[in-house]
Coordinates of C-alpha atoms and ligand atoms in Angstrom, one line a residue:
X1 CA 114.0 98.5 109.3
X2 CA 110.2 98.3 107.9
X3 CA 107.9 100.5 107.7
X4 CA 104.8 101.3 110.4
X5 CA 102.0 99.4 108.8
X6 CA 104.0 98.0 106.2
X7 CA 105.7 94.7 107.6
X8 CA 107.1 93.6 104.5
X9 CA 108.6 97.1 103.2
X10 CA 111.8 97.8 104.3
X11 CA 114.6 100.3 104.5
X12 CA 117.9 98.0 103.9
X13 CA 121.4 100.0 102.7
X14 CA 119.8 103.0 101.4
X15 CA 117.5 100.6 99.5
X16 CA 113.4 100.5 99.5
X17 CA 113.2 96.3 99.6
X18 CA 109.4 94.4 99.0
X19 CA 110.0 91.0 101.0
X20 CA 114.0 91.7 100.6
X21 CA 113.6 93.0 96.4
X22 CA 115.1 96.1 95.3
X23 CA 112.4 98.4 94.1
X24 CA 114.7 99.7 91.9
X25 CA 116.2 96.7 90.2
X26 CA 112.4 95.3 89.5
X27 CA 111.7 98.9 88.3
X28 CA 115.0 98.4 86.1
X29 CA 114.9 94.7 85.0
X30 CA 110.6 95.2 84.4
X31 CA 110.0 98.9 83.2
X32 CA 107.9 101.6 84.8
X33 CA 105.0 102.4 85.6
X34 CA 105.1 99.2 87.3
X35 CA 102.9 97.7 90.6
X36 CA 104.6 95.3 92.4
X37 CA 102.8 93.2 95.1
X38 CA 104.2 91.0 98.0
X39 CA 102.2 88.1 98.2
X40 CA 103.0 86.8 101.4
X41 CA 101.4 90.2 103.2
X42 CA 98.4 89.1 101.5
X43 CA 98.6 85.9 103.0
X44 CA 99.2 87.5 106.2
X45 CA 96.3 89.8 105.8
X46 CA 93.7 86.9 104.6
X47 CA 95.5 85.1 107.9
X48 CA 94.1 87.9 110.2
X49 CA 90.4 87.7 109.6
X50 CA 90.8 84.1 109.3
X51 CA 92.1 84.1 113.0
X52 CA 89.5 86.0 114.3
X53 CA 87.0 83.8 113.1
X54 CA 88.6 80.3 113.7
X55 CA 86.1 77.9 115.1
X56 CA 83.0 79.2 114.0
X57 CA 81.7 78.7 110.6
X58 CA 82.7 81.6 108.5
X59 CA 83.8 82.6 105.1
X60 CA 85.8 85.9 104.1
X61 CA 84.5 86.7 100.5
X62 CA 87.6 89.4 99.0
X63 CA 86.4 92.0 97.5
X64 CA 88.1 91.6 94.4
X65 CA 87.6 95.1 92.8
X66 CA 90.4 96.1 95.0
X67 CA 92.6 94.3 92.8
X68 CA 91.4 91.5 90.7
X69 CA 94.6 90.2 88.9
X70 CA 94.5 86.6 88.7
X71 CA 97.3 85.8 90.0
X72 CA 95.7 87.9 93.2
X73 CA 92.9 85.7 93.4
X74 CA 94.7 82.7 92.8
X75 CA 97.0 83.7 96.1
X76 CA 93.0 84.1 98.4
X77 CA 91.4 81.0 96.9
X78 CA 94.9 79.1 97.9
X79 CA 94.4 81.0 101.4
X80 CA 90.7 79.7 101.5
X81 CA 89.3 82.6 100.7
X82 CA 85.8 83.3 98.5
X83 CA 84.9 86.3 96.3
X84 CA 82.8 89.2 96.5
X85 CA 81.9 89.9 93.0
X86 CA 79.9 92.9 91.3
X87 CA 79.9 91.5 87.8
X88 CA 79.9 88.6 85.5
X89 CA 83.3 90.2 84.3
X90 CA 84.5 89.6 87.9
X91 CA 82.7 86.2 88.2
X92 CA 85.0 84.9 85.0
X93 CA 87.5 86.3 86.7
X94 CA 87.4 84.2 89.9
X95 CA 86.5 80.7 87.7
X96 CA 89.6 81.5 85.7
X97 CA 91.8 81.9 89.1
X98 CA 90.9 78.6 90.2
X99 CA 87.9 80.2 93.0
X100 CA 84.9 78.0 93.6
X101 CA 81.2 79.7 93.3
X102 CA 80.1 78.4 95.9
X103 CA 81.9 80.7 97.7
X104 CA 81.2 83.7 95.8
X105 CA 78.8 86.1 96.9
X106 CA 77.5 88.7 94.7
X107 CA 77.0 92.2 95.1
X108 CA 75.8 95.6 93.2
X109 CA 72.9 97.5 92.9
X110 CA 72.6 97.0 89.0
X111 CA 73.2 93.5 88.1
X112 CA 72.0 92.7 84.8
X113 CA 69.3 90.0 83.9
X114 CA 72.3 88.1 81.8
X115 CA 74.5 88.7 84.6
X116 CA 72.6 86.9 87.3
X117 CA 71.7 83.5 84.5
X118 CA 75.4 83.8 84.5
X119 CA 75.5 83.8 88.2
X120 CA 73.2 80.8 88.6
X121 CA 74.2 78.7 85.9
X122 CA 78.1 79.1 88.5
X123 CA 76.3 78.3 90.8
X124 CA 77.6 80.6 93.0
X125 CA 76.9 80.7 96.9
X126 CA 74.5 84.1 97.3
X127 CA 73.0 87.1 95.8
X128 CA 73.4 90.3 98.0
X129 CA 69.7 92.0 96.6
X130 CA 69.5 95.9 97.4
X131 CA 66.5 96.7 96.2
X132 CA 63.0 95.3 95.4
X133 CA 62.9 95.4 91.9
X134 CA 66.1 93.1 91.7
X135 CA 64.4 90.9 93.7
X136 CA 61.5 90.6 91.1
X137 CA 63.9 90.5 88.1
X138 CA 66.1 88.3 89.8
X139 CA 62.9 85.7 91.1
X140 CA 61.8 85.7 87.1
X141 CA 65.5 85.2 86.0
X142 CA 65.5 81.6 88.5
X143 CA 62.3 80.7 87.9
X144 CA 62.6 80.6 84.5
X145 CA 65.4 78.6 85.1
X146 CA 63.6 76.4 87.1
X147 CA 65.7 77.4 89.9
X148 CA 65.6 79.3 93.2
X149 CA 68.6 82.5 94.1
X150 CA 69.9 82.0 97.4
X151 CA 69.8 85.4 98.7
X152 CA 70.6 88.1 101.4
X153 CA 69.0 91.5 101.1
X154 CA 71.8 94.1 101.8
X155 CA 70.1 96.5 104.5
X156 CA 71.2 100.2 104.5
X157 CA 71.4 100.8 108.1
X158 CA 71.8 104.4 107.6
X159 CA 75.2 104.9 109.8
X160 CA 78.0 107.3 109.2
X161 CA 81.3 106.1 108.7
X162 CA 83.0 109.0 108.6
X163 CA 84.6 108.4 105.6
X164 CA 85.4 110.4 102.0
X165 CA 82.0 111.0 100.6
X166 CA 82.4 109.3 97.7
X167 CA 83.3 105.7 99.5
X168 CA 80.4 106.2 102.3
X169 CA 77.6 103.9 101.3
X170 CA 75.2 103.3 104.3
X171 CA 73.9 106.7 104.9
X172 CA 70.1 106.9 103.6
X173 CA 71.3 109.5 101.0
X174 CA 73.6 106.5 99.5
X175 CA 71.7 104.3 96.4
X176 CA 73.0 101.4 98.4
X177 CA 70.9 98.9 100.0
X178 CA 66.9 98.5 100.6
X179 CA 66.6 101.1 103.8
X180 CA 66.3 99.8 107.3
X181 CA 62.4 100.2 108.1
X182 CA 61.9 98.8 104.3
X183 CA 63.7 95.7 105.5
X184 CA 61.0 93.7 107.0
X185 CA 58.7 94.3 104.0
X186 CA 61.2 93.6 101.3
X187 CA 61.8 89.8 103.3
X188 CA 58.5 89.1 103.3
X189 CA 58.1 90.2 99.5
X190 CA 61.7 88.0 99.1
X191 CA 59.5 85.2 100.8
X192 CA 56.7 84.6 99.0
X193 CA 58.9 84.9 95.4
X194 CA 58.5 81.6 93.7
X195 CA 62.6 81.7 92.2
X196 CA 64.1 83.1 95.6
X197 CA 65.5 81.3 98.7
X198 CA 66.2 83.6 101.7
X199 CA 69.7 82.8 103.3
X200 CA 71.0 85.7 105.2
X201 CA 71.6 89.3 105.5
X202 CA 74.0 91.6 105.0
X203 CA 75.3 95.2 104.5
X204 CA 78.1 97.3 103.7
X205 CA 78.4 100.8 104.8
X206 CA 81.7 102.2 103.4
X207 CA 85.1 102.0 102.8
X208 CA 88.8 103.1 104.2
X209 CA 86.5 103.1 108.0
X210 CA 89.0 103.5 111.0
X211 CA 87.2 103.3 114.2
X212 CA 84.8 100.1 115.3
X213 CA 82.2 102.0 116.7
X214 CA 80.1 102.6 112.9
X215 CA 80.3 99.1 112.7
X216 CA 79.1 98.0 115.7
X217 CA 76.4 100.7 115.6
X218 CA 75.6 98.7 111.9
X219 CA 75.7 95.5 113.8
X220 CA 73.4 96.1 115.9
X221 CA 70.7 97.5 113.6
X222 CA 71.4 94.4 111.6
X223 CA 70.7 92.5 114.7
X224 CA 67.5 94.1 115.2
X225 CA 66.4 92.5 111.9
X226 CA 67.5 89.1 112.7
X227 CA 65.3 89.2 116.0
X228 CA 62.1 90.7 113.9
X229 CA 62.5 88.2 111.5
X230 CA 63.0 85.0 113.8
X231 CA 60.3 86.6 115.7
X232 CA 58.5 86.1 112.4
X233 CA 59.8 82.5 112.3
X234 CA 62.4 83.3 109.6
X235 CA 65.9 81.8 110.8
X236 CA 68.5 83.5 108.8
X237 CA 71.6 80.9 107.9
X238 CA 74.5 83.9 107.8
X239 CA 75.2 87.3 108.2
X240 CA 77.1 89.4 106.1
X241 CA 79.8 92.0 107.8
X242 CA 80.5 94.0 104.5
X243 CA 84.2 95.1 104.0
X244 CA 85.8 98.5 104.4
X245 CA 88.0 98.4 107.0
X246 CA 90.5 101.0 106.5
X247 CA 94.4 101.2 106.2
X248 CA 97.5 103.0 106.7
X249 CA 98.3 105.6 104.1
X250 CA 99.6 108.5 106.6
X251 CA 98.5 108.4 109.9
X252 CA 95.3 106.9 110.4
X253 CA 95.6 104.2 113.0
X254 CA 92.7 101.6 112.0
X255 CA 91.7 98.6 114.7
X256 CA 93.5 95.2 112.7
X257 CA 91.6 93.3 110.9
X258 CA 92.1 90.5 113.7
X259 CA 90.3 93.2 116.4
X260 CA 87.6 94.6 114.7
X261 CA 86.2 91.2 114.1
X262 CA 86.5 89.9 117.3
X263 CA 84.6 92.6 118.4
X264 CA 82.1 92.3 116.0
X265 CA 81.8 88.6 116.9
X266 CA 81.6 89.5 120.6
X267 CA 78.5 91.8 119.6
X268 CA 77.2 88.5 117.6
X269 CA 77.3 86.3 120.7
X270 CA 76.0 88.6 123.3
X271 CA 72.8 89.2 121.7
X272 CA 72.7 85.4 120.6
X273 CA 73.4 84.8 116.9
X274 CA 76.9 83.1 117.9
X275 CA 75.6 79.7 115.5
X276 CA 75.2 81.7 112.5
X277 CA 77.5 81.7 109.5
X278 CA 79.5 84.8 109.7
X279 CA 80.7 86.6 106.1
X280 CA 83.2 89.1 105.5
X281 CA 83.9 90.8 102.1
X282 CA 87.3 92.9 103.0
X283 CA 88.8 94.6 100.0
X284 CA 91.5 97.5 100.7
X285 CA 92.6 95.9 104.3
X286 CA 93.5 92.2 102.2
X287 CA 95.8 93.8 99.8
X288 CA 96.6 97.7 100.0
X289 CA 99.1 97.7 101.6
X290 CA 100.6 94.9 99.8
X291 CA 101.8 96.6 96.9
X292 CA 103.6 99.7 95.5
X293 CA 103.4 101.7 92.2
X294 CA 106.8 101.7 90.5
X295 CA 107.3 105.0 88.4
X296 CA 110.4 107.2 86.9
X297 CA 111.2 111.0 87.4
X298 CA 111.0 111.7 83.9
X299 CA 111.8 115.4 84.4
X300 CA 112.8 118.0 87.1
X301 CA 111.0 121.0 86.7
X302 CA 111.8 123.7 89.0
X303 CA 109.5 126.7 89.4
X304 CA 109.1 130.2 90.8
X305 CA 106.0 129.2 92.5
X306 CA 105.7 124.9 92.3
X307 CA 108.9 122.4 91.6
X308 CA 107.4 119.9 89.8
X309 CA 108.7 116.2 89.2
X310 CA 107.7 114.2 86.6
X311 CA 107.2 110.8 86.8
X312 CA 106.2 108.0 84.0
X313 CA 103.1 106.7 86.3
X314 CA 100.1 109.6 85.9
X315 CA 96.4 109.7 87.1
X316 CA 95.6 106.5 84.5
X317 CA 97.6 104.2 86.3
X318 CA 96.7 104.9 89.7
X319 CA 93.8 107.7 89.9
X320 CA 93.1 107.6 93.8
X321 CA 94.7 111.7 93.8
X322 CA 92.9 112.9 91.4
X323 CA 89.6 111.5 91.9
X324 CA 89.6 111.2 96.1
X325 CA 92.3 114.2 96.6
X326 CA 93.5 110.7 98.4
X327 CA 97.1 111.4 100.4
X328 CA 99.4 108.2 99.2
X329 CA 102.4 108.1 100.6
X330 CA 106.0 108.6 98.3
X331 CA 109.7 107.1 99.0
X332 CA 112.7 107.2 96.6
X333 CA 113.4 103.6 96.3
X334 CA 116.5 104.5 96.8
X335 CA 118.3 107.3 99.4
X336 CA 120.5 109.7 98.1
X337 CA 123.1 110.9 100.4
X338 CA 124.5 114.2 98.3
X339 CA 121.6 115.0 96.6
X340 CA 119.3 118.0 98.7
X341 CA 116.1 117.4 99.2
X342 CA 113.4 120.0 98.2
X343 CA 109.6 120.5 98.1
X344 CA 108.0 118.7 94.7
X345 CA 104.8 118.5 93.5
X346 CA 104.9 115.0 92.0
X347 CA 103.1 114.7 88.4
X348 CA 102.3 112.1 85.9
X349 CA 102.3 113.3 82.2
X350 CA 98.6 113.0 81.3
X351 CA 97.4 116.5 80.0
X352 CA 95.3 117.4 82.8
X353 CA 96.5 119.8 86.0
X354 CA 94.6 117.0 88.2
X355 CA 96.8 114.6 87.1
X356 CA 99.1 114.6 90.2
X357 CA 100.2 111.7 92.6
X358 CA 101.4 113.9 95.5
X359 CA 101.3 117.5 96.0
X360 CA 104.3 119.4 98.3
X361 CA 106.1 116.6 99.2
X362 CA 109.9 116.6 100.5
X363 CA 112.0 114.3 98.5
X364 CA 116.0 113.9 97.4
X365 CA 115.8 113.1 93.4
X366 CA 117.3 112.9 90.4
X367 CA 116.0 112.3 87.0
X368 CA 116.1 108.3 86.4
X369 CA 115.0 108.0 90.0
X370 CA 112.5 105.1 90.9
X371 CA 109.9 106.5 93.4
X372 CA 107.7 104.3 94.7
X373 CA 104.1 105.3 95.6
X374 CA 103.1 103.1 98.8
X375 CA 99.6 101.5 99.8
X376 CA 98.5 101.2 95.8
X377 CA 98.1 97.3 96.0
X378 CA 94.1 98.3 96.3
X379 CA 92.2 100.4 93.8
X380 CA 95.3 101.0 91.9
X381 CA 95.2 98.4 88.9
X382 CA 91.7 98.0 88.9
X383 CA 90.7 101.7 88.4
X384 CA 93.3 102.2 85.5
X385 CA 92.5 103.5 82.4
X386 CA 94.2 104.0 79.0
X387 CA 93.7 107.8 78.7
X388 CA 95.9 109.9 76.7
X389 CA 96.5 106.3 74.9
X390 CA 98.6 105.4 77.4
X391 CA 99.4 101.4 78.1
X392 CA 98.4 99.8 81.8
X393 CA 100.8 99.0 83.5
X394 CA 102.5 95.3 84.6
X395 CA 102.3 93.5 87.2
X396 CA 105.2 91.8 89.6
X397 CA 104.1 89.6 92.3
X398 CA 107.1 88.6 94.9
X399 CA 106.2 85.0 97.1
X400 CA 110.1 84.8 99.0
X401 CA 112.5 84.6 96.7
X402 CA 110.6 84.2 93.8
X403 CA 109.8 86.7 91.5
X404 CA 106.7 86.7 89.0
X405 CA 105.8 89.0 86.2
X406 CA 101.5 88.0 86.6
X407 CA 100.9 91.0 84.2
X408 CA 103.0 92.0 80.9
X409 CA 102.8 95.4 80.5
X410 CA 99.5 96.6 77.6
X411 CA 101.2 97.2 74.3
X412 CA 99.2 99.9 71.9
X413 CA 97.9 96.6 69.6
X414 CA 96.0 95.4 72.0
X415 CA 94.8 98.7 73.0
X416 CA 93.8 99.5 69.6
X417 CA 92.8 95.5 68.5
X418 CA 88.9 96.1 68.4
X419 CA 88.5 99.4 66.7
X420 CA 88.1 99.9 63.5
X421 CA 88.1 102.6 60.9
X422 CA 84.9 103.5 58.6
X423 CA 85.0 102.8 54.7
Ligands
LLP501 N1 81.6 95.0 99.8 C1 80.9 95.9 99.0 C2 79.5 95.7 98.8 C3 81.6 97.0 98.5 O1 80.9 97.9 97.8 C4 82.9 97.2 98.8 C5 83.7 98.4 98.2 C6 83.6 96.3 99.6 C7 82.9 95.2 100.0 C8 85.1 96.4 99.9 O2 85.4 97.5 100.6 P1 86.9 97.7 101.1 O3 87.1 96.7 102.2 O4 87.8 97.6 100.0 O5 86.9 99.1 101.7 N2 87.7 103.1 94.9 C9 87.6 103.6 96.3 C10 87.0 102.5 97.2 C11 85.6 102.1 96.7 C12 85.0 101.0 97.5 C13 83.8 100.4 96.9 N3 83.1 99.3 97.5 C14 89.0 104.0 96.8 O6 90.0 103.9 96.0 O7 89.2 104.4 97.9

């Protein structure tokens, strides 16, 4: 049996399986905290959008800050895919997975001056500018260069998502993008730049969104734009969707990828922009529900007021809790029959009360357990940290039978390797 909105989790004898694998034996044979991904609902995920948009030209840049392991990318440039990057860090990233820049699109309102030579000297398809004085640094940067940066101003189309405040980004009180009545201005400034070429536009207005309607209400401010400006004689070569479609952590019942984008792309058509390049940069929806955090109940810690169970995985390796109060779903990888289930609060061991991963949640354990913490394949790996000197985690990527260990767990030299002491 598998799980709503997780086609490759299943239930099978009292065992939690990842495309058929025992969570418990990879949390055995591996160690915990450990992520484990299933590559082939990437594919199927990457496969989604890439239906939707299937005879027209299109590209579906992954936002690799959802999870940037290489092996990650390796699995989305095999599927076709190209990157939405937000630093040279990521950039090296992608070049090192096998991606191409010229189908990287970069992002971020503070790129460095070294960061975007880096970017040109790649090669890489398009700058996504979102604010004026980029645009000036970045013209100075190509000129020098004696080059021009293909570029698409990311327009804040000041649109509620209704999403956590922290992951809304196209609201006017958001430092994202050049604002919507700015627009017009900033192109014709982005025009007469000697080291700029104007390519498209674009914008992004938030993440974990569940309905179509912000981002058709986006759409068609964007669309606005693209009429001015052809008005103006400016014929833009793509537009830029953004990312953020949302997924399935409790309830939430988000449109599929394969939906929202064929209604987006119905919305394209009607008002008449059906021959321009279409670009995506999905994040969460490509791989969140892809993969799990492994971790071990450490300790049962019964209380008069909380029971608390702790587990080897803590707000380092997988901070969404702590920092969103985000609801992430938590299965015993394996069912136990005799044991009662009772009320836990579920803990890491950083030294911190808002280190949790699940508060009140009903669960049958016993120290040595292996819990698995579902959805984490996005913004789980990337937002680690090493606080309280703790190691990240590894990785395990299952492709079928196959299993691959694509991250060896940190040891405490490498943590350690560049630091040194004074005298
Ligand atoms: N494009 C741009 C310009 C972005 O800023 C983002 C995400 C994306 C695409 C991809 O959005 P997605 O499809 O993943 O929603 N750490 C937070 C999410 C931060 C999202 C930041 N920007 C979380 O764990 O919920």
């Amino acid at each position: 049996m598998t799980l709503p909105g997780h086609p490759f989790l299943a239930s099978h004898d009292d065992q939690l399986t990842l495309e058929g694998h025992s969570l418990t034996e990879l949390g055995r044979r591996f160690g915990t905290p450990l992520y484990v991904y299933s590559r082939n609902a990437m594919r199927a995920q990457a496969a989604s959008y890439q239906r939707a948009l299937a005879g027209r030209s299109h590209l579906v840049c992954y936002a690799m800050k959802a999870n940037s392991s290489l092996a990650v990318l390796q699995t989305f440039a095999e599927a076709g895919c190209g990157f939405d990057i937000v630093s040279g860090g990521e950039l090296q990233r992608v070049l090192t997975a096998g991606g191409r820049a010229d189908r990287i699109v970069f992002s971020g309102v503070g790129k460095t001056a070294e960061e975007m030579r880096l970017a040109l000297d790649a090669r890489v398809r398009c700058f996504n500018v979102e604010s004026e004085a980029e645009l000036s640094v970045l013209s100075e940067v190509a000129h020098a260069m004696g080059r021009r940066a293909p570029v698409s101003l990311r327009v804040n189309p000041d649109v509620d998502a209704g999403t956590h405040p922290y992951i809304s980004t196209g609201l006017k009180a958001n430092k994202f993008g050049i604002a919507h009545e700015q627009a017009l201005a900033a192109y014709a400034r982005a025009r007469a730049l000697p080291g700029i070429e104007v390519m498209g536009i674009d914008c992004h207005i938030g993440s974990q969104i569940t309905s179509a309607s912000p981002y058709l209400d986006a759409l068609d401010r964007l669309l606005d734009l693209v009429d001015a400006l052809s008005a103006q004689g400016v014929d833009l070569q793509h537009i830029d969707l953004g990312g953020g479609l949302g997924i399935t952590y409790t309830d939430e019942e988000p449109p599929s990828a394969e939906d929202l984008v064929r209604q987006m792309l119905g919305r394209i058509d009607a008002r008449g922009h059906g021959h321009r390049e279409v670009l995506v940069e999905p994040g969460r929806s490509l791989v969140g529900n892809a993969g799990v955090l492994l971790s071990s109940v450490l300790y049962l810690k019964p209380g008069e007021e909380k029971n608390f169970c702790i587990v080897d995985a803590a707000m380092n390796d997988l901070v969404r809790p702590a920092m969103y109060q985000a609801w992430m779903r938590i299965e015993p990888c394996q069912r136990r029959g005799s044991t009662v289930a009772r009320t836990w609060d579920v803990v890491g061991p950083v030294c911190e009360s808002g280190d949790w991963l699940g508060h009140d949640r009903k669960l049958a354990v016993e120290q040595g357990d292996v819990l698995a913490v579902l959805s984490a394949g996005a913004y789980g790996m990337t937002m680690a940290s090493n606080y309280n000197t703790r190691p990240r985690a590894a990785e395990v990527m299952v492709d079928g039978d196959a299993v691959h260990l694509i991250r060896e767990r940190e040891s405490i030299e490498q943590l350690i390797a560049g630091e040194r002491l004074i005298g």
